[in-house]
């Protein structure tokens, strides 16, 4: 499998050595992935992950075969041999999964190369997939269902397959996201063109679990859609993790990326069900959404530290509130990760990292509370009302001791409470360092060790500074700080209209009629000669034009035309996409020799349903459908249409007002007799 190279947020290399994009990616097209031979740290990581995925797949096939033999045989010696082989296979599987877990814990590969010290974020690796050959299945279906020569559509099929191949190696920037989104949007057309409700295409979509490497496969296109959407979310996490959060633009980009990752995972959770792989189960996606929200909240804290450079009393209180809020959301993530359905699936390094961050930010909240009390001057009479208002909502429970007014104006009382907060901060710093030391993978992350050590030494230094030898009072237990934030994280759902796509198979005809769900009788070629009263039929609509009525005894009726027929050609000219006026002009331009038109009739009662719906729309005004993008030759995806894709069981959620819910095109012209 191919592994993606990468680009920096600004489009340049990030110092990892040759982050190469194919030249076509530098053009306006987003249909090219990264150079699979660019030996970057992340590409090597993806290569190793792909190799382990293949080995896990092989071992699981061996285990399945051995288990079948064990159940089938009655020979005692054979059972013993198979049982021994099973123990070897299970042992190998465990070692491979541990190796993959260590790869998934390589968070430092995805971090930025800035010299500034930032707490590492947790990114996700992309789901891997196998190559897929759709040439023969799609050609067969085009011949069988559409009655067209499948070989004439080889170019379109290969273009789609190239797009799928490219999306396996997206660059780690906006171009990579657009590539995934373009492929995802094309799946809407593929679904409607080639996946009828009662029949599957006969191909399997293979994807590997992002964290365990366990392979899954399904015939349902919904599995492909869900996996691509998962990778959109995962790519957002990688983009967020690599931002330089020591600068305001960098931290804003990180916030945006993690919010979009949360939106992708949340959308997946709400619109898909019965996922075949654990990484897309409801419990795992719920955990990922909460993890992304926590990382957004951490970035918000870092943003506040950048914006609030001053060290006044109210600023320090705000920093304490923000740190307490980060601790609060990471505690929730840790609880989620230790639940029964998630505990054995999530890498231990992730659970430990989240726990460490929870303790670390709790310590920071107490540290900033101590700074506000000990380093900031006592409130003046003018400042007192504002300080009282802020401090009365500061603690979860009010601290023991003197009244609030005395506390804020008496330096000694402020020092005592500040000392209590520092004592708690030091305890929490030490707890974070203890938990960190329990994980072998985290111990290798020098930057995390540096952050924890620096914060701990800073608190110890401040405690030594305010501790007096003559202090004979026992330092009390400081109450916790109330979690509060000035910027709540936002779950940003994917914007499917962001990337406009054209239906690659638009030559098959308007999707409203020529789709997998519709069936029609073979094309009929009818020769018409204009009579005294014209051809004897009524036309309505565009792309394709509908025969809305046939006059009894007229030329059209004698030739066998029926109400509900669609005109798809006039004198050999393809008219599937032709407008009403264009077809009328072709008919009017015929001479005495007459005209040959090709028509199709939808099977069952569908043709009559279409005609009835057209009449209903005409009677109520066709304004809604005048700008129907689906039935223009350059069809564009809109967000409403794309959102209908995300149903695991393929049930339609289309709105009655959606242009895609009406199986025919807009009619701007009035019905007319010809």
XYZ file of C-alpha atoms in Angstrom:
674
model
C 0.000 0.000 0.000
C 1.095 3.525 -0.684
C 1.869 5.977 2.041
C 1.239 9.702 1.867
C 3.935 12.308 1.812
C 3.139 15.642 3.369
C 3.245 19.380 3.108
C 3.411 22.133 5.655
C 0.328 24.234 6.404
C 1.731 26.998 4.216
C 2.408 24.564 1.396
C 6.149 24.116 1.868
C 8.156 21.281 3.358
C 8.342 20.986 7.116
C 11.987 20.017 7.247
C 11.322 16.290 7.192
C 13.122 15.822 3.894
C 11.452 15.949 0.516
C 7.757 16.347 1.027
C 6.913 15.891 -2.600
C 3.576 16.291 -4.290
C 3.014 15.144 -7.824
C 3.246 18.041 -10.257
C -0.411 17.789 -11.151
C -1.370 18.616 -7.572
C 0.241 22.005 -7.974
C -2.256 22.773 -10.720
C -5.937 23.527 -10.132
C -6.853 19.847 -10.053
C -7.001 18.122 -6.695
C -7.090 14.624 -8.177
C -3.506 13.610 -7.472
C -2.225 12.150 -4.258
C 1.257 12.500 -2.826
C 4.366 10.962 -4.278
C 4.326 7.463 -2.716
C 8.129 7.262 -2.898
C 8.832 10.385 -0.855
C 10.647 8.996 2.183
C 9.278 11.252 4.900
C 8.875 10.231 8.514
C 5.118 10.048 8.114
C 5.310 8.060 4.866
C 7.654 5.542 6.518
C 5.178 5.288 9.378
C 2.334 4.650 6.923
C 4.440 2.022 5.095
C 5.078 0.197 8.371
C 1.390 0.444 9.282
C 0.406 -0.983 5.868
C 2.891 -3.841 6.242
C 1.568 -4.735 9.700
C -2.012 -4.544 8.378
C -1.150 -7.122 5.713
C 0.545 -9.399 8.251
C -2.444 -9.175 10.591
C -4.719 -10.033 7.664
C -2.580 -13.092 6.854
C -2.491 -14.301 10.466
C -6.256 -13.881 10.823
C -6.878 -15.980 7.702
C -4.573 -18.663 9.120
C -6.416 -18.558 12.437
C -9.810 -18.857 10.725
C -8.605 -21.888 8.768
C -7.124 -23.535 11.861
C -10.300 -22.939 13.871
C -12.408 -24.502 11.107
C -10.125 -27.541 11.005
C -10.208 -27.824 14.799
C -14.017 -27.890 14.776
C -14.269 -30.251 11.816
C -11.786 -32.953 12.792
C -12.403 -35.744 15.269
C -8.801 -36.968 15.238
C -7.260 -36.321 18.640
C -3.688 -35.878 17.339
C -4.821 -33.473 14.643
C -6.681 -31.458 17.294
C -3.523 -31.229 19.411
C -1.438 -30.090 16.421
C -4.026 -27.495 15.392
C -4.350 -26.219 18.975
C -0.577 -25.731 19.132
C -0.609 -23.910 15.791
C -3.469 -21.702 17.026
C -1.439 -20.700 20.063
C 1.433 -19.625 17.776
C -0.931 -17.660 15.514
C -2.603 -15.909 18.461
C 0.803 -15.058 19.893
C 1.900 -13.571 16.559
C -1.335 -11.593 16.316
C -0.800 -10.153 19.779
C 2.764 -9.085 18.915
C 1.604 -7.477 15.663
C -1.180 -5.583 17.425
C 1.273 -4.335 20.051
C 3.611 -3.170 17.271
C 0.726 -1.386 15.561
C -0.317 0.220 18.846
C 3.194 1.584 19.218
C 2.991 3.019 15.688
C -0.377 4.621 16.445
C 1.227 6.157 19.515
C 3.949 7.889 17.473
C 2.374 11.277 18.045
C 5.669 13.137 17.678
C 5.782 12.369 13.930
C 2.654 14.471 13.432
C 3.708 17.405 15.628
C 5.181 20.652 14.322
C 8.892 21.356 14.070
C 8.782 24.660 15.944
C 11.381 25.235 18.648
C 8.632 26.391 21.027
C 7.498 23.961 23.694
C 3.889 22.781 23.304
C 2.071 19.832 24.805
C 1.749 17.181 22.032
C -1.690 16.525 20.560
C -3.174 13.124 19.661
C -3.650 12.631 15.889
C -5.141 9.636 14.067
C -3.524 7.606 11.324
C -5.508 7.170 8.099
C -7.434 3.998 7.374
C -5.695 1.917 4.709
C -7.554 0.324 1.805
C -6.801 -2.151 -0.956
C -6.741 -1.322 -4.645
C -10.072 -1.807 -6.411
C -10.638 -2.761 -10.051
C -14.044 -1.507 -11.190
C -13.438 -1.674 -14.944
C -15.188 -4.959 -15.696
C -18.109 -4.626 -13.215
C -19.023 -1.111 -14.363
C -18.684 -1.950 -18.065
C -20.963 -4.959 -17.586
C -23.555 -2.932 -15.697
C -23.507 -0.140 -18.299
C -24.156 -2.717 -21.028
C -26.779 -4.617 -19.057
C -28.679 -1.795 -17.340
C -28.191 1.209 -19.623
C -28.037 -0.632 -22.943
C -24.871 1.245 -23.879
C -21.541 -0.120 -25.080
C -19.520 -0.376 -21.869
C -16.205 -0.057 -23.690
C -17.149 3.512 -24.664
C -17.028 4.462 -20.973
C -13.594 3.047 -20.168
C -12.147 6.548 -19.944
C -14.654 7.605 -17.272
C -14.204 4.377 -15.302
C -10.413 4.720 -15.338
C -10.701 8.365 -14.286
C -12.785 7.310 -11.284
C -10.301 4.558 -10.396
C -7.415 7.051 -10.630
C -9.291 9.365 -8.292
C -9.726 6.510 -5.811
C -6.058 5.619 -6.049
C -5.090 9.256 -5.465
C -7.295 9.620 -2.378
C -5.349 6.787 -0.709
C -2.364 9.147 -0.392
C -3.711 12.600 0.476
C -1.293 15.390 1.351
C -1.518 16.729 4.895
C -3.052 20.086 3.944
C -6.157 21.610 2.333
C -5.353 19.981 -1.019
C -5.488 16.551 0.635
C -8.825 17.362 2.254
C -10.243 18.547 -1.072
C -9.062 15.320 -2.708
C -10.893 13.189 -0.137
C -13.982 15.379 -0.372
C -13.987 15.203 -4.180
C -13.878 11.408 -4.092
C -16.540 11.327 -1.394
C -18.844 13.522 -3.498
C -18.259 11.351 -6.581
C -19.530 8.380 -4.566
C -22.972 10.016 -4.609
C -23.098 9.694 -8.395
C -21.567 6.208 -8.345
C -24.212 5.081 -5.850
C -27.101 6.425 -7.925
C -25.696 5.229 -11.243
C -24.504 1.728 -10.434
C -25.945 0.433 -7.164
C -29.583 -0.622 -7.669
C -31.579 -1.319 -4.485
C -32.109 -5.009 -5.290
C -28.647 -5.915 -6.585
C -25.018 -5.387 -5.601
C -22.171 -4.655 -7.949
C -20.295 -7.796 -6.949
C -17.199 -6.001 -5.638
C -15.896 -5.828 -2.076
C -14.575 -2.670 -0.459
C -11.641 -3.564 1.821
C -10.545 -1.252 4.644
C -8.262 -1.769 7.630
C -9.117 -0.598 11.131
C -7.247 2.612 11.917
C -6.009 1.453 15.330
C -5.961 -2.366 15.289
C -5.206 -3.061 11.624
C -7.967 -5.688 11.540
C -9.347 -5.904 7.970
C -13.033 -5.541 7.142
C -14.847 -5.779 3.847
C -18.361 -5.177 2.595
C -20.170 -4.963 -0.709
C -22.127 -1.938 0.503
C -20.911 1.359 -0.904
C -21.880 2.910 2.425
C -18.792 1.260 3.957
C -16.628 3.033 1.390
C -18.325 6.356 2.111
C -17.961 5.964 5.871
C -14.294 5.036 5.611
C -13.520 8.060 3.431
C -15.377 10.300 5.870
C -13.345 8.803 8.728
C -10.149 9.659 6.846
C -11.372 13.231 6.362
C -11.669 13.494 10.150
C -8.303 11.767 10.689
C -6.559 14.111 8.240
C -7.990 17.100 10.112
C -6.426 15.726 13.332
C -3.015 15.494 11.633
C -3.308 19.039 10.275
C -4.305 20.285 13.737
C -1.467 18.462 15.490
C 1.222 19.917 13.251
C 0.322 23.594 13.723
C 2.726 25.884 15.562
C 0.521 26.763 18.515
C 3.033 29.272 19.889
C 1.590 31.821 17.439
C -1.962 33.128 17.259
C -2.534 32.130 13.586
C -1.216 28.647 14.352
C -3.436 28.102 17.368
C -6.475 29.372 15.411
C -5.733 26.887 12.610
C -5.392 24.094 15.167
C -8.755 25.015 16.745
C -10.421 24.996 13.326
C -8.866 21.645 12.348
C -9.861 19.843 15.558
C -13.389 21.284 15.400
C -13.741 19.979 11.836
C -12.379 16.595 12.920
C -14.999 16.471 15.679
C -17.647 17.375 13.084
C -16.589 14.581 10.717
C -16.595 11.923 13.447
C -19.884 13.203 14.867
C -21.492 13.166 11.406
C -20.270 9.616 10.935
C -21.697 8.580 14.299
C -25.105 10.146 13.658
C -25.592 8.952 10.087
C -24.032 5.484 9.979
C -24.921 2.391 11.931
C -23.748 -1.237 12.147
C -20.185 -0.376 11.195
C -18.102 -3.498 10.460
C -14.914 -2.088 12.027
C -14.374 -0.963 15.611
C -12.951 2.432 14.723
C -16.333 3.403 13.239
C -18.488 1.962 16.031
C -20.693 4.380 17.953
C -18.654 4.039 21.155
C -15.328 4.683 19.388
C -16.665 7.667 17.454
C -18.171 9.111 20.630
C -14.740 8.845 22.253
C -13.057 10.503 19.263
C -15.533 13.396 19.236
C -14.885 14.042 22.930
C -11.124 13.775 22.410
C -11.247 16.358 19.612
C -13.368 18.719 21.738
C -10.845 18.388 24.576
C -7.982 19.231 22.218
C -9.924 22.264 20.977
C -10.365 23.378 24.583
C -6.643 22.968 25.197
C -5.930 25.163 22.164
C -8.372 27.765 23.513
C -6.375 27.836 26.755
C -3.180 28.372 24.763
C -4.905 31.137 22.794
C -5.869 32.915 26.013
C -2.262 32.755 27.255
C -1.153 34.418 24.003
C -3.828 37.117 24.103
C -3.576 37.853 27.823
C 0.102 38.691 28.189
C -0.556 41.043 31.118
C -0.362 39.661 34.662
C -3.244 41.467 36.367
C -5.576 39.799 38.858
C -8.550 39.231 36.513
C -6.353 37.818 33.723
C -4.833 35.234 36.073
C -8.309 34.239 37.250
C -9.376 33.753 33.638
C -6.351 31.546 32.951
C -7.232 29.465 36.012
C -10.828 29.115 34.765
C -9.651 28.051 31.304
C -7.184 25.493 32.701
C -9.918 24.050 34.935
C -12.163 23.739 31.880
C -9.462 21.828 29.983
C -9.046 19.506 32.976
C -12.813 18.975 33.058
C -13.123 17.897 29.399
C -10.035 15.662 29.539
C -11.468 13.950 32.627
C -14.595 13.173 30.591
C -12.461 11.775 27.756
C -10.545 9.603 30.226
C -13.806 8.231 31.626
C -14.947 7.446 28.077
C -11.678 5.701 27.227
C -11.870 3.467 30.287
C -15.385 2.206 29.526
C -15.836 -1.479 28.768
C -16.377 -1.220 24.986
C -13.473 1.174 24.456
C -10.896 0.249 27.107
C -9.338 -2.703 25.270
C -9.393 -0.933 21.911
C -7.803 2.462 22.570
C -3.971 2.492 22.733
C -2.704 2.600 26.315
C -0.521 5.588 25.418
C -3.653 7.570 24.449
C -5.421 6.778 27.702
C -2.298 7.670 29.661
C -1.753 10.908 27.717
C -5.334 12.003 28.396
C -4.974 11.170 32.092
C -1.680 13.068 32.274
C -3.254 16.124 30.635
C -6.186 16.013 33.035
C -3.868 16.143 36.052
C -1.513 18.657 34.388
C -4.235 21.210 33.660
C -5.759 20.782 37.106
C -2.351 21.696 38.491
C -2.166 24.708 36.175
C -5.566 25.960 37.326
C -4.330 26.006 40.941
C -1.023 27.565 39.897
C -2.706 30.503 38.150
C -5.042 30.923 41.133
C -1.964 31.230 43.362
C -0.347 33.735 40.986
C -3.512 35.865 41.038
C -3.492 35.917 44.852
C 0.238 36.242 45.524
C 1.725 38.218 42.624
C -1.061 40.701 41.961
C -1.501 43.684 44.320
C -4.444 43.808 46.702
C -7.587 45.341 45.270
C -8.072 49.068 45.672
C -11.424 50.455 46.746
C -12.241 51.242 43.096
C -11.300 47.744 41.905
C -12.875 45.883 44.800
C -16.454 45.506 43.410
C -15.184 44.047 40.122
C -12.729 41.726 41.892
C -15.403 40.572 44.328
C -17.780 39.763 41.477
C -15.101 37.715 39.704
C -13.846 35.929 42.829
C -17.253 34.954 44.192
C -17.703 32.705 41.121
C -14.094 31.537 41.054
C -14.152 28.505 43.356
C -16.492 25.535 43.210
C -16.985 26.018 46.972
C -16.008 29.134 48.901
C -12.737 28.760 50.845
C -12.763 28.727 54.642
C -11.538 31.823 56.425
C -12.323 35.517 56.470
C -14.931 37.307 54.392
C -14.375 37.903 50.706
C -13.660 41.621 51.151
C -10.991 40.990 53.787
C -9.464 38.178 51.733
C -9.065 40.376 48.677
C -7.570 43.328 50.576
C -5.397 41.558 53.162
C -2.037 40.491 51.627
C -1.427 37.885 54.347
C -4.785 36.184 53.777
C -4.139 36.184 50.047
C -0.727 34.569 50.643
C -2.252 31.812 52.802
C -4.875 30.884 50.202
C -2.290 31.167 47.417
C 0.001 28.814 49.305
C -2.843 26.286 49.587
C -3.409 26.473 45.823
C 0.308 25.981 45.152
C 0.427 22.984 47.450
C -2.386 21.387 45.458
C -0.737 22.371 42.176
C 2.505 20.634 43.183
C 0.606 17.496 44.187
C -1.173 17.379 40.831
C 2.052 18.038 38.905
C 3.681 15.113 40.696
C 0.662 12.911 39.976
C 0.868 13.815 36.270
C 4.572 12.927 36.224
C 3.900 9.637 38.024
C 1.204 8.603 35.521
C 3.472 9.667 32.659
C 6.265 7.425 33.944
C 3.999 4.347 33.766
C 3.831 4.419 29.956
C 6.948 3.328 28.083
C 5.889 5.101 24.879
C 5.235 8.438 26.605
C 8.573 8.233 28.418
C 10.224 8.449 24.999
C 8.498 11.767 24.254
C 11.086 14.262 25.436
C 8.907 17.304 24.805
C 6.111 16.040 27.063
C 8.618 15.260 29.802
C 10.035 18.761 29.393
C 6.600 20.426 29.669
C 5.671 18.501 32.830
C 9.043 19.083 34.453
C 9.011 22.802 33.680
C 5.525 23.295 35.144
C 6.440 21.312 38.269
C 9.655 23.295 38.880
C 7.813 26.569 38.349
C 5.258 25.706 41.028
C 7.980 24.543 43.439
C 9.894 27.767 42.897
C 6.831 29.903 43.568
C 6.003 27.869 46.696
C 9.550 28.384 48.047
C 9.241 32.083 47.326
C 6.059 32.607 49.370
C 6.812 30.075 52.122
C 8.001 31.778 55.318
C 9.990 30.117 58.081
C 7.684 31.561 60.706
C 4.569 29.999 59.124
C 3.170 27.828 61.901
C -0.332 27.515 60.454
C -1.272 24.335 58.684
C -1.809 24.936 54.966
C -5.436 24.192 54.215
C -6.931 22.329 51.287
C -7.686 24.772 48.479
C -11.100 24.334 46.825
C -11.174 23.469 43.130
C -11.570 26.196 40.532
C -14.834 26.504 38.672
C -14.340 25.424 35.024
C -15.291 28.202 32.623
C -14.293 29.240 29.108
C -14.801 32.310 26.964
C -14.845 30.235 23.732
C -16.876 27.040 23.656
C -15.731 24.425 21.115
C -17.895 24.083 18.034
C -18.544 20.814 16.232
C -18.191 21.774 12.561
C -19.953 19.308 10.278
C -18.350 18.636 6.885
C -19.229 21.171 4.207
C -19.856 18.922 1.217
C -20.573 21.840 -1.110
C -17.042 23.141 -0.548
C -15.705 20.951 -3.364
C -17.703 21.068 -6.602
C -17.691 17.925 -8.713
C -19.030 16.893 -12.112
C -20.712 13.546 -12.617
C -18.049 11.525 -14.432
C -20.764 9.420 -16.088
C -23.000 12.285 -17.218
C -22.975 10.861 -20.777
C -25.340 8.151 -19.539
C -28.015 10.817 -19.225
C -29.713 12.874 -16.509
C -29.537 11.069 -13.193
C -33.188 11.817 -12.509
C -34.177 9.238 -15.146
C -31.044 7.269 -16.032
C -30.184 5.847 -12.630
C -29.738 2.424 -11.063
C -33.142 2.517 -9.375
C -35.056 3.105 -12.631
C -35.664 0.511 -15.330
C -36.876 1.212 -18.835
C -37.853 -0.738 -21.915
C -35.413 -0.869 -24.853
C -35.127 2.249 -26.991
C -37.815 2.518 -29.685
C -37.065 4.279 -32.955
C -40.206 5.922 -34.278
C -40.590 7.656 -37.654
C -43.002 10.582 -37.668
C -44.312 12.684 -40.539
C -45.925 16.002 -39.656
C -49.676 16.029 -40.365
C -52.060 18.927 -40.781
C -52.253 19.308 -36.995
C -48.570 18.724 -36.365
C -47.089 15.559 -34.874
C -49.958 15.099 -32.442
C -48.237 15.175 -29.064
C -47.587 17.517 -26.180
C -44.060 18.058 -24.877
C -42.939 19.276 -21.500
C -39.745 19.555 -19.501
C -36.008 19.483 -20.060
C -33.260 16.919 -20.001
C -34.858 14.688 -21.154
C -38.008 16.113 -22.722
C -41.175 14.289 -21.719
C -44.118 13.427 -23.975
C -46.851 14.668 -21.661
C -49.812 13.859 -23.886
C -50.676 12.079 -27.137
C -53.699 13.135 -29.282
C -55.810 10.118 -30.250
C -55.732 9.518 -33.997
C -52.710 11.763 -34.518
C -49.382 10.866 -36.100
C -47.743 10.197 -32.740
C -50.520 7.874 -31.576
C -50.425 5.872 -34.828
C -46.630 5.535 -34.498
C -47.016 4.069 -31.026
C -45.853 6.968 -28.845
C -47.344 7.046 -25.369
C -47.765 9.561 -22.602
C -44.752 9.359 -20.263
C -42.236 8.495 -23.002
C -38.915 10.349 -22.957
C -37.308 11.646 -26.138
C -33.624 10.689 -26.098
C -32.695 11.312 -29.748
C -33.927 13.201 -32.817
C -32.593 12.107 -36.207
C -29.698 10.356 -34.482
C -28.731 13.369 -32.333
C -28.511 12.537 -28.604
C -31.128 14.573 -26.746
C -30.866 13.195 -23.221
C -29.501 16.501 -21.952
C -31.314 18.754 -24.438
C -33.544 21.573 -23.292
C -37.183 21.851 -24.304
C -36.499 24.587 -26.858
C -33.635 22.617 -28.436
C -35.812 19.544 -29.034
C -38.632 21.706 -30.400
C -36.210 23.365 -32.822
C -34.982 19.972 -34.046
C -38.565 18.835 -34.656
C -39.518 22.048 -36.452
C -36.501 21.849 -38.741
C -37.653 18.557 -40.293
C -38.928 18.511 -43.866
C -41.510 16.471 -45.690
C -39.468 13.296 -45.216
C -40.350 13.366 -41.508
C -38.236 12.764 -38.455
C -36.938 9.748 -36.566
C -37.047 10.037 -32.800
C -35.757 7.632 -30.165
C -37.885 7.213 -27.044
C -37.787 5.156 -23.878
C -40.576 4.164 -21.515
C -39.909 3.589 -17.823
C -41.058 0.170 -16.653
C -43.943 -0.362 -14.269
C -45.932 2.607 -13.096
C -42.835 4.791 -12.851
C -43.504 6.569 -16.122
C -46.965 7.603 -15.028
C -45.605 8.702 -11.638
C -43.082 10.916 -13.358
C -45.746 12.474 -15.569
C -48.021 13.040 -12.576
C -45.222 14.698 -10.630
C -44.390 16.922 -13.584
C -47.993 18.020 -13.838
C -48.087 18.738 -10.107
C -44.947 20.843 -10.287
C -46.205 22.738 -13.319
C -49.496 23.504 -11.627
C -47.728 24.853 -8.538
C -44.986 26.631 -10.480
C -41.613 25.187 -11.426
C -39.544 27.876 -9.804
C -38.024 25.482 -7.270
C -36.597 23.363 -10.038
C -35.466 25.970 -12.530
C -31.909 25.844 -11.256
C -31.740 22.073 -10.886
C -27.993 21.505 -10.935
C -28.162 17.731 -11.087
C -29.609 17.731 -14.580
C -27.207 20.192 -16.131
C -24.277 18.764 -18.037
C -21.881 20.274 -15.503
C -23.635 18.956 -12.436
C -22.473 20.227 -9.051
C -22.898 18.701 -5.638
C -24.670 20.742 -3.015
C -24.579 20.142 0.691
C -28.110 18.794 0.807
C -27.468 16.169 -1.827
C -24.218 15.097 -0.242
C -25.803 14.680 3.151
C -28.118 12.033 1.715
C -25.134 9.756 1.221
C -24.423 9.173 4.847
C -26.791 6.377 5.707
C -25.217 3.042 6.481
C -28.318 1.103 5.440
C -28.799 3.283 2.355
C -32.184 4.611 3.443
C -32.903 7.941 1.807
C -33.209 11.007 4.003
C -33.973 13.378 1.154
C -36.129 16.347 1.895
C -39.305 16.879 -0.062
C -37.913 20.241 -1.066
C -34.618 18.817 -2.306
C -34.059 19.090 -6.022
C -32.814 15.513 -5.914
C -36.116 14.214 -4.586
C -37.922 14.936 -7.878
C -37.124 12.326 -10.584
C -37.250 14.761 -13.502
C -35.875 18.109 -14.454
C -36.956 21.672 -14.202
C -39.533 22.979 -16.612
C -39.200 26.602 -17.462
C -41.292 26.435 -20.611
C -45.031 26.027 -20.764
C -46.473 22.797 -22.044
C -47.028 23.061 -25.777
C -48.606 21.072 -28.607
C -46.555 19.943 -31.625
